[in-house]
Amino acid sequence: KLNFKQAAPLYLSEVAPAKWRGAFNTGFQFFIGIGVVASNFLNFFLSKHPWGWRLSLGLAVVPAAIMTLGAALISDTPSSLVERGRLRDAKQSLIRIRGAGADVEGELDDLVRSVGAAKAADREPFVTILERRSIGFGKDSALISSTILGVVNLGAILVSTAVVDRYGRRFLFVAGGLQMLVCKLAVAAVLVAGTGASGTEHISKELAVAVLILLCTYGAGFGWSWGPLSWLIPSEIFPIKIRTTGQGISQAVNFATTFALSQSFLAMLCHLKYGAFLFYAGWIATMTLFVMLFLPETKGIPLDSMQGIWEQHWYWRRFVSTTVSA
């Protein structure tokens, strides 16, 4: 699963036209959302039978088989073929991707120049990426809640797919971040009102419903912004020499952070009560501000033109070499 989630965004970014790259990449996250919702439904209905867990586990073979067959049928990306010196195959791959009548010579020349610069640098990706110029309730209730949140997330990803190439990545990051921030602060306020500052009072049904609505709204904000974009942006911003390594590192950090959050949330909620949501709200505000200040817009930018974007950025240009590099 980790290899698939690392490779798929890279593959999609390398084969998609620049103007549709965001939609292609968030579409990948949309289909993951479909799988999550489908598995939640199956887990809910099969949980009523003593043998249901076996069937739930066994059905995982179906999507695994589909992905394996699909991986065997798709062609290599033009970037990968150029890196291996197969220029004729790279040209044919571009023709298949862009259409028989498309003029692919310009794009192929850009790929050849980028790969040539990367090979000329002759540096290991892990070394290069560290240099200054690199950018681097009960059982049923829990299952129902997971299904509801999964459906909300699925709808939100559809929104992201529809607008990411129209309004840009920064807009989604900032708007989604503000939506998530407001929801976290609102949840903290509702918990204070419902359970008291000590968090020991019993929350009313009405306030419990309000918390669920706020969390669904939060999930929607994440689903149409930070969720899919956390896979899209790393596949866009790295030069070809370190693109695979950079994607791998960013997703390893993503999974490690997710693991740390999932393991610490209950303990934080028990000790901090509503303060746990204020803690997360602070981090959401920080990362949204970071995007506003430091993330350049990548909408419609060819992957091989990102070097120029970094060189023109008000902050990152001091770390990026002005010479053509990979």
Short mmCIF file of C-alpha atoms in Angstrom, two decimals:
data_model
loop_
_atom_site.label_atom_id
_atom_site.label_comp_id
_atom_site.label_asym_id
_atom_site.label_seq_id
_atom_site.Cartn_x
_atom_site.Cartn_y
_atom_site.Cartn_z
CA LYS A 1 0.00 0.00 0.00
CA LEU A 2 2.81 2.41 0.87
CA ASN A 3 4.57 1.77 -2.46
CA PHE A 4 1.31 2.27 -4.36
CA LYS A 5 0.43 5.52 -2.57
CA GLN A 6 3.94 6.82 -3.16
CA ALA A 7 4.18 5.81 -6.82
CA ALA A 8 0.66 6.65 -8.03
CA PRO A 9 0.79 10.44 -7.43
CA LEU A 10 4.21 10.61 -9.09
CA TYR A 11 3.00 8.61 -12.07
CA LEU A 12 -0.09 10.76 -12.49
CA SER A 13 1.87 14.00 -12.21
CA GLU A 14 4.36 12.87 -14.83
CA VAL A 15 1.78 11.75 -17.40
CA ALA A 16 -0.94 14.38 -16.89
CA PRO A 17 -0.98 17.65 -18.88
CA ALA A 18 0.06 20.56 -16.66
CA LYS A 19 -3.37 22.23 -16.82
CA TRP A 20 -5.16 19.08 -15.57
CA ARG A 21 -2.50 17.69 -13.27
CA GLY A 22 -4.32 18.67 -10.08
CA ALA A 23 -7.57 17.00 -11.13
CA PHE A 24 -5.78 13.81 -12.15
CA ASN A 25 -3.92 13.62 -8.86
CA THR A 26 -6.88 14.36 -6.61
CA GLY A 27 -8.84 11.80 -8.61
CA PHE A 28 -6.40 9.24 -7.22
CA GLN A 29 -7.38 10.33 -3.70
CA PHE A 30 -11.06 10.16 -4.71
CA PHE A 31 -10.81 6.50 -5.63
CA ILE A 32 -9.04 5.80 -2.37
CA GLY A 33 -12.01 7.46 -0.69
CA ILE A 34 -14.36 5.15 -2.58
CA GLY A 35 -12.41 2.18 -1.23
CA VAL A 36 -12.58 3.53 2.32
CA VAL A 37 -16.35 4.06 2.14
CA ALA A 38 -16.92 0.65 0.56
CA SER A 39 -14.82 -1.09 3.20
CA ASN A 40 -16.64 0.75 6.00
CA PHE A 41 -20.01 -0.35 4.64
CA LEU A 42 -18.81 -3.93 4.30
CA ASN A 43 -17.31 -3.94 7.80
CA PHE A 44 -20.55 -2.61 9.26
CA PHE A 45 -22.83 -5.17 7.62
CA LEU A 46 -20.45 -8.11 8.02
CA SER A 47 -19.74 -7.32 11.69
CA LYS A 48 -23.11 -8.88 12.59
CA HIS A 49 -21.90 -12.34 11.57
CA PRO A 50 -19.27 -14.36 13.47
CA TRP A 51 -17.40 -15.13 10.25
CA GLY A 52 -17.72 -11.58 8.92
CA TRP A 53 -14.18 -10.53 9.82
CA ARG A 54 -12.79 -13.35 7.67
CA LEU A 55 -14.76 -12.18 4.65
CA SER A 56 -13.80 -8.54 5.30
CA LEU A 57 -10.15 -9.51 5.38
CA GLY A 58 -10.39 -11.82 2.38
CA LEU A 59 -12.13 -9.26 0.17
CA ALA A 60 -9.00 -7.13 0.32
CA VAL A 61 -7.66 -9.51 -2.33
CA VAL A 62 -10.03 -7.99 -4.92
CA PRO A 63 -8.64 -4.42 -5.05
CA ALA A 64 -5.10 -5.77 -4.63
CA ALA A 65 -5.59 -7.98 -7.71
CA ILE A 66 -7.07 -5.10 -9.71
CA MET A 67 -4.15 -2.81 -8.83
CA THR A 68 -1.60 -5.49 -9.65
CA LEU A 69 -3.19 -6.17 -13.04
CA GLY A 70 -3.45 -2.45 -13.75
CA ALA A 71 0.20 -1.91 -12.88
CA ALA A 72 1.16 -4.62 -15.36
CA LEU A 73 -0.83 -2.96 -18.16
CA ILE A 74 0.19 0.69 -17.84
CA SER A 75 3.23 2.02 -19.69
CA ASP A 76 6.27 3.76 -18.22
CA THR A 77 6.16 7.54 -17.92
CA PRO A 78 8.06 9.58 -20.52
CA SER A 79 10.37 10.92 -17.78
CA SER A 80 11.31 7.41 -16.72
CA LEU A 81 11.96 6.32 -20.28
CA VAL A 82 14.15 9.35 -21.00
CA GLU A 83 16.15 8.68 -17.83
CA ARG A 84 16.91 5.20 -19.17
CA GLY A 85 17.92 6.50 -22.59
CA ARG A 86 14.85 5.13 -24.42
CA LEU A 87 14.01 8.30 -26.33
CA ARG A 88 11.98 6.62 -29.07
CA ASP A 89 9.82 4.84 -26.49
CA ALA A 90 9.49 8.12 -24.55
CA LYS A 91 8.21 9.86 -27.67
CA GLN A 92 5.69 7.08 -28.33
CA SER A 93 4.57 7.26 -24.71
CA LEU A 94 4.00 11.02 -25.04
CA ILE A 95 2.01 10.48 -28.24
CA ARG A 96 -0.20 7.91 -26.50
CA ILE A 97 -0.74 10.23 -23.53
CA ARG A 98 -1.25 13.53 -25.38
CA GLY A 99 -3.03 12.14 -28.46
CA ALA A 100 -1.93 11.14 -31.96
CA GLY A 101 -2.23 14.68 -33.33
CA ALA A 102 -0.34 16.41 -30.52
CA ASP A 103 3.05 18.01 -31.07
CA VAL A 104 5.21 16.36 -28.42
CA GLU A 105 8.64 17.41 -29.67
CA GLY A 106 8.84 20.46 -27.39
CA GLU A 107 7.83 18.52 -24.30
CA LEU A 108 10.25 15.72 -25.17
CA ASP A 109 13.10 18.23 -25.60
CA ASP A 110 12.32 19.71 -22.17
CA LEU A 111 12.43 16.25 -20.62
CA VAL A 112 15.74 15.45 -22.29
CA ARG A 113 17.28 18.71 -21.05
CA SER A 114 16.02 18.14 -17.50
CA VAL A 115 17.27 14.57 -17.38
CA GLY A 116 20.59 15.63 -18.90
CA ALA A 117 21.04 18.29 -16.23
CA ALA A 118 20.18 15.77 -13.53
CA LYS A 119 22.75 13.28 -14.83
CA ALA A 120 25.34 16.00 -15.19
CA ALA A 121 24.94 16.83 -11.50
CA ASP A 122 25.85 13.20 -10.72
CA ARG A 123 24.70 13.40 -7.11
CA GLU A 124 22.81 10.88 -5.04
CA PRO A 125 19.15 11.92 -4.44
CA PHE A 126 19.44 11.68 -0.65
CA VAL A 127 22.53 13.91 -0.73
CA THR A 128 21.00 16.38 -3.16
CA ILE A 129 17.74 16.70 -1.28
CA LEU A 130 19.57 17.79 1.87
CA GLU A 131 21.45 20.59 0.12
CA ARG A 132 20.39 24.23 0.59
CA ARG A 133 19.03 24.57 -2.95
CA SER A 134 16.63 21.63 -2.56
CA ILE A 135 12.97 22.22 -1.49
CA GLY A 136 12.04 20.29 -0.04
CA PHE A 137 -19.44 5.31 20.74
CA GLY A 138 -20.13 1.22 20.66
CA LYS A 139 -18.80 -0.95 17.89
CA ASP A 140 -21.69 -0.24 15.50
CA SER A 141 -21.66 3.47 16.31
CA ALA A 142 -17.95 3.67 15.60
CA LEU A 143 -18.42 1.92 12.26
CA ILE A 144 -21.34 4.18 11.35
CA SER A 145 -19.32 7.26 12.30
CA SER A 146 -16.43 6.09 10.16
CA THR A 147 -18.79 5.53 7.25
CA ILE A 148 -20.36 8.98 7.62
CA LEU A 149 -16.95 10.65 7.73
CA GLY A 150 -15.83 8.55 4.77
CA VAL A 151 -18.81 9.66 2.68
CA VAL A 152 -18.20 13.30 3.64
CA ASN A 153 -14.54 12.96 2.71
CA LEU A 154 -15.46 11.36 -0.61
CA GLY A 155 -17.75 14.25 -1.53
CA ALA A 156 -15.10 16.76 -0.48
CA ILE A 157 -12.48 15.10 -2.69
CA LEU A 158 -14.87 15.50 -5.64
CA VAL A 159 -14.99 19.22 -4.90
CA SER A 160 -11.19 19.34 -4.85
CA THR A 161 -10.96 17.49 -8.16
CA ALA A 162 -13.35 19.98 -9.76
CA VAL A 163 -11.67 23.19 -8.58
CA VAL A 164 -7.97 22.46 -7.96
CA ASP A 165 -6.92 23.34 -11.52
CA ARG A 166 -9.27 26.31 -11.68
CA TYR A 167 -8.52 28.16 -8.46
CA GLY A 168 -5.08 26.75 -7.67
CA ARG A 169 -3.41 24.89 -4.83
CA ARG A 170 -2.81 27.86 -2.52
CA PHE A 171 -6.50 28.81 -2.54
CA LEU A 172 -7.54 25.30 -1.50
CA PHE A 173 -4.86 25.11 1.18
CA VAL A 174 -5.81 28.45 2.73
CA ALA A 175 -9.59 28.09 2.44
CA GLY A 176 -9.50 24.51 3.70
CA GLY A 177 -7.13 25.46 6.50
CA LEU A 178 -9.42 28.27 7.67
CA GLN A 179 -12.41 25.92 7.55
CA MET A 180 -10.55 23.34 9.64
CA LEU A 181 -9.34 26.00 12.08
CA VAL A 182 -12.83 27.37 12.68
CA CYS A 183 -14.19 23.85 13.22
CA LYS A 184 -11.48 22.97 15.76
CA LEU A 185 -12.13 26.16 17.73
CA ALA A 186 -15.89 25.56 17.56
CA VAL A 187 -15.53 21.97 18.81
CA ALA A 188 -13.46 23.23 21.76
CA ALA A 189 -16.14 25.82 22.54
CA VAL A 190 -18.95 23.24 22.35
CA LEU A 191 -17.05 20.88 24.64
CA VAL A 192 -16.52 23.64 27.19
CA ALA A 193 -20.22 24.46 27.05
CA GLY A 194 -21.28 20.82 27.21
CA THR A 195 -18.81 19.19 29.57
CA GLY A 196 -17.46 22.17 31.50
CA ALA A 197 -13.88 23.34 31.76
CA SER A 198 -13.00 20.18 33.68
CA GLY A 199 -14.56 17.95 31.03
CA THR A 200 -16.41 15.85 33.62
CA GLU A 201 -20.02 16.83 32.93
CA HIS A 202 -22.28 14.76 30.66
CA ILE A 203 -22.75 16.32 27.24
CA SER A 204 -26.31 16.72 25.97
CA LYS A 205 -27.57 14.97 22.85
CA GLU A 206 -27.95 18.28 21.03
CA LEU A 207 -24.37 19.30 21.69
CA ALA A 208 -23.16 15.82 20.74
CA VAL A 209 -24.89 16.23 17.38
CA ALA A 210 -23.25 19.65 17.04
CA VAL A 211 -19.83 18.08 17.63
CA LEU A 212 -20.53 15.44 14.97
CA ILE A 213 -21.59 18.14 12.47
CA LEU A 214 -18.48 20.19 13.22
CA LEU A 215 -16.23 17.16 12.81
CA CYS A 216 -17.90 16.30 9.50
CA THR A 217 -17.37 19.91 8.39
CA TYR A 218 -13.76 19.64 9.50
CA GLY A 219 -13.42 16.37 7.56
CA ALA A 220 -14.88 18.05 4.47
CA GLY A 221 -12.38 20.90 4.78
CA PHE A 222 -9.53 18.40 5.02
CA GLY A 223 -10.95 16.27 2.21
CA TRP A 224 -11.08 19.07 -0.36
CA SER A 225 -7.78 20.69 0.57
CA TRP A 226 -4.99 19.32 2.75
CA GLY A 227 -5.93 15.65 2.26
CA PRO A 228 -5.47 15.27 -1.51
CA LEU A 229 -3.00 18.16 -1.83
CA SER A 230 -0.57 16.48 0.56
CA TRP A 231 -0.11 13.88 -2.20
CA LEU A 232 -0.24 16.31 -5.13
CA ILE A 233 2.22 19.00 -4.02
CA PRO A 234 5.23 16.72 -3.32
CA SER A 235 4.80 15.18 -6.76
CA GLU A 236 4.96 18.65 -8.36
CA ILE A 237 7.62 20.67 -6.55
CA PHE A 238 10.70 18.44 -6.76
CA PRO A 239 13.05 18.42 -9.77
CA ILE A 240 13.34 15.15 -11.65
CA LYS A 241 16.65 14.14 -10.03
CA ILE A 242 15.12 13.95 -6.55
CA ARG A 243 11.41 13.65 -7.35
CA THR A 244 11.05 10.01 -6.33
CA THR A 245 13.21 10.43 -3.24
CA GLY A 246 11.44 13.63 -2.23
CA GLN A 247 8.03 12.02 -2.63
CA GLY A 248 9.16 9.06 -0.56
CA ILE A 249 10.49 11.24 2.25
CA SER A 250 7.41 13.47 2.33
CA GLN A 251 5.05 10.51 2.51
CA ALA A 252 7.16 8.77 5.13
CA VAL A 253 6.86 11.93 7.24
CA ASN A 254 3.13 11.98 6.47
CA PHE A 255 2.62 8.41 7.69
CA ALA A 256 4.87 8.91 10.72
CA THR A 257 2.96 12.03 11.73
CA THR A 258 -0.37 10.29 11.23
CA PHE A 259 0.82 7.40 13.39
CA ALA A 260 1.99 9.77 16.13
CA LEU A 261 -1.30 11.66 16.10
CA SER A 262 -3.43 8.53 16.18
CA GLN A 263 -1.44 7.11 19.10
CA SER A 264 -1.44 10.33 21.13
CA PHE A 265 -4.94 11.72 20.52
CA LEU A 266 -6.84 9.76 23.18
CA ALA A 267 -4.22 10.47 25.83
CA MET A 268 -4.27 14.17 24.95
CA LEU A 269 -8.07 14.24 25.03
CA CYS A 270 -8.12 12.62 28.48
CA HIS A 271 -5.57 15.03 29.93
CA LEU A 272 -6.25 18.26 28.02
CA LYS A 273 -9.99 17.83 27.41
CA TYR A 274 -11.12 20.63 25.06
CA GLY A 275 -7.53 21.90 25.07
CA ALA A 276 -6.57 19.09 22.70
CA PHE A 277 -8.63 20.74 19.96
CA LEU A 278 -7.04 24.11 20.72
CA PHE A 279 -3.64 22.43 20.39
CA TYR A 280 -4.52 21.11 16.94
CA ALA A 281 -6.08 24.46 15.99
CA GLY A 282 -2.73 26.10 16.72
CA TRP A 283 -0.95 23.74 14.36
CA ILE A 284 -3.56 24.25 11.65
CA ALA A 285 -3.10 28.02 11.93
CA THR A 286 0.68 27.57 11.73
CA MET A 287 0.64 25.36 8.64
CA THR A 288 -1.92 27.58 6.87
CA LEU A 289 0.25 30.62 7.53
CA PHE A 290 3.27 28.68 6.23
CA VAL A 291 1.46 27.97 2.95
CA MET A 292 0.45 31.62 2.61
CA LEU A 293 4.04 32.78 3.04
CA PHE A 294 6.22 30.06 1.56
CA LEU A 295 4.37 27.83 -0.94
CA PRO A 296 4.43 29.04 -4.55
CA GLU A 297 1.46 28.37 -6.79
CA THR A 298 2.02 25.32 -9.02
CA LYS A 299 -1.25 25.42 -10.98
CA GLY A 300 -0.57 24.89 -14.68
CA ILE A 301 3.22 24.95 -14.22
CA PRO A 302 5.06 22.24 -16.19
CA LEU A 303 7.04 20.00 -13.86
CA ASP A 304 10.27 20.86 -15.62
CA SER A 305 9.72 24.60 -15.05
CA MET A 306 9.64 24.45 -11.25
CA GLN A 307 13.30 25.49 -11.03
CA GLY A 308 12.36 28.94 -12.31
CA ILE A 309 9.49 29.20 -9.83
CA TRP A 310 11.84 28.57 -6.89
CA GLU A 311 14.38 31.04 -8.28
CA GLN A 312 11.72 33.79 -8.39
CA HIS A 313 10.20 33.10 -4.96
CA TRP A 314 10.80 35.87 -2.42
CA TYR A 315 12.23 33.48 0.17
CA TRP A 316 13.37 30.24 -1.45
CA ARG A 317 15.42 31.97 -4.17
CA ARG A 318 18.21 32.50 -1.64
CA PHE A 319 18.56 28.70 -1.32
CA VAL A 320 18.21 27.76 -4.98
CA SER A 321 21.09 27.88 -7.41
CA THR A 322 20.54 30.31 -10.29
CA THR A 323 22.20 27.88 -12.68
CA VAL A 324 20.14 25.21 -14.38
CA SER A 325 20.16 22.22 -12.05
CA ALA A 326 18.05 19.21 -11.25
#
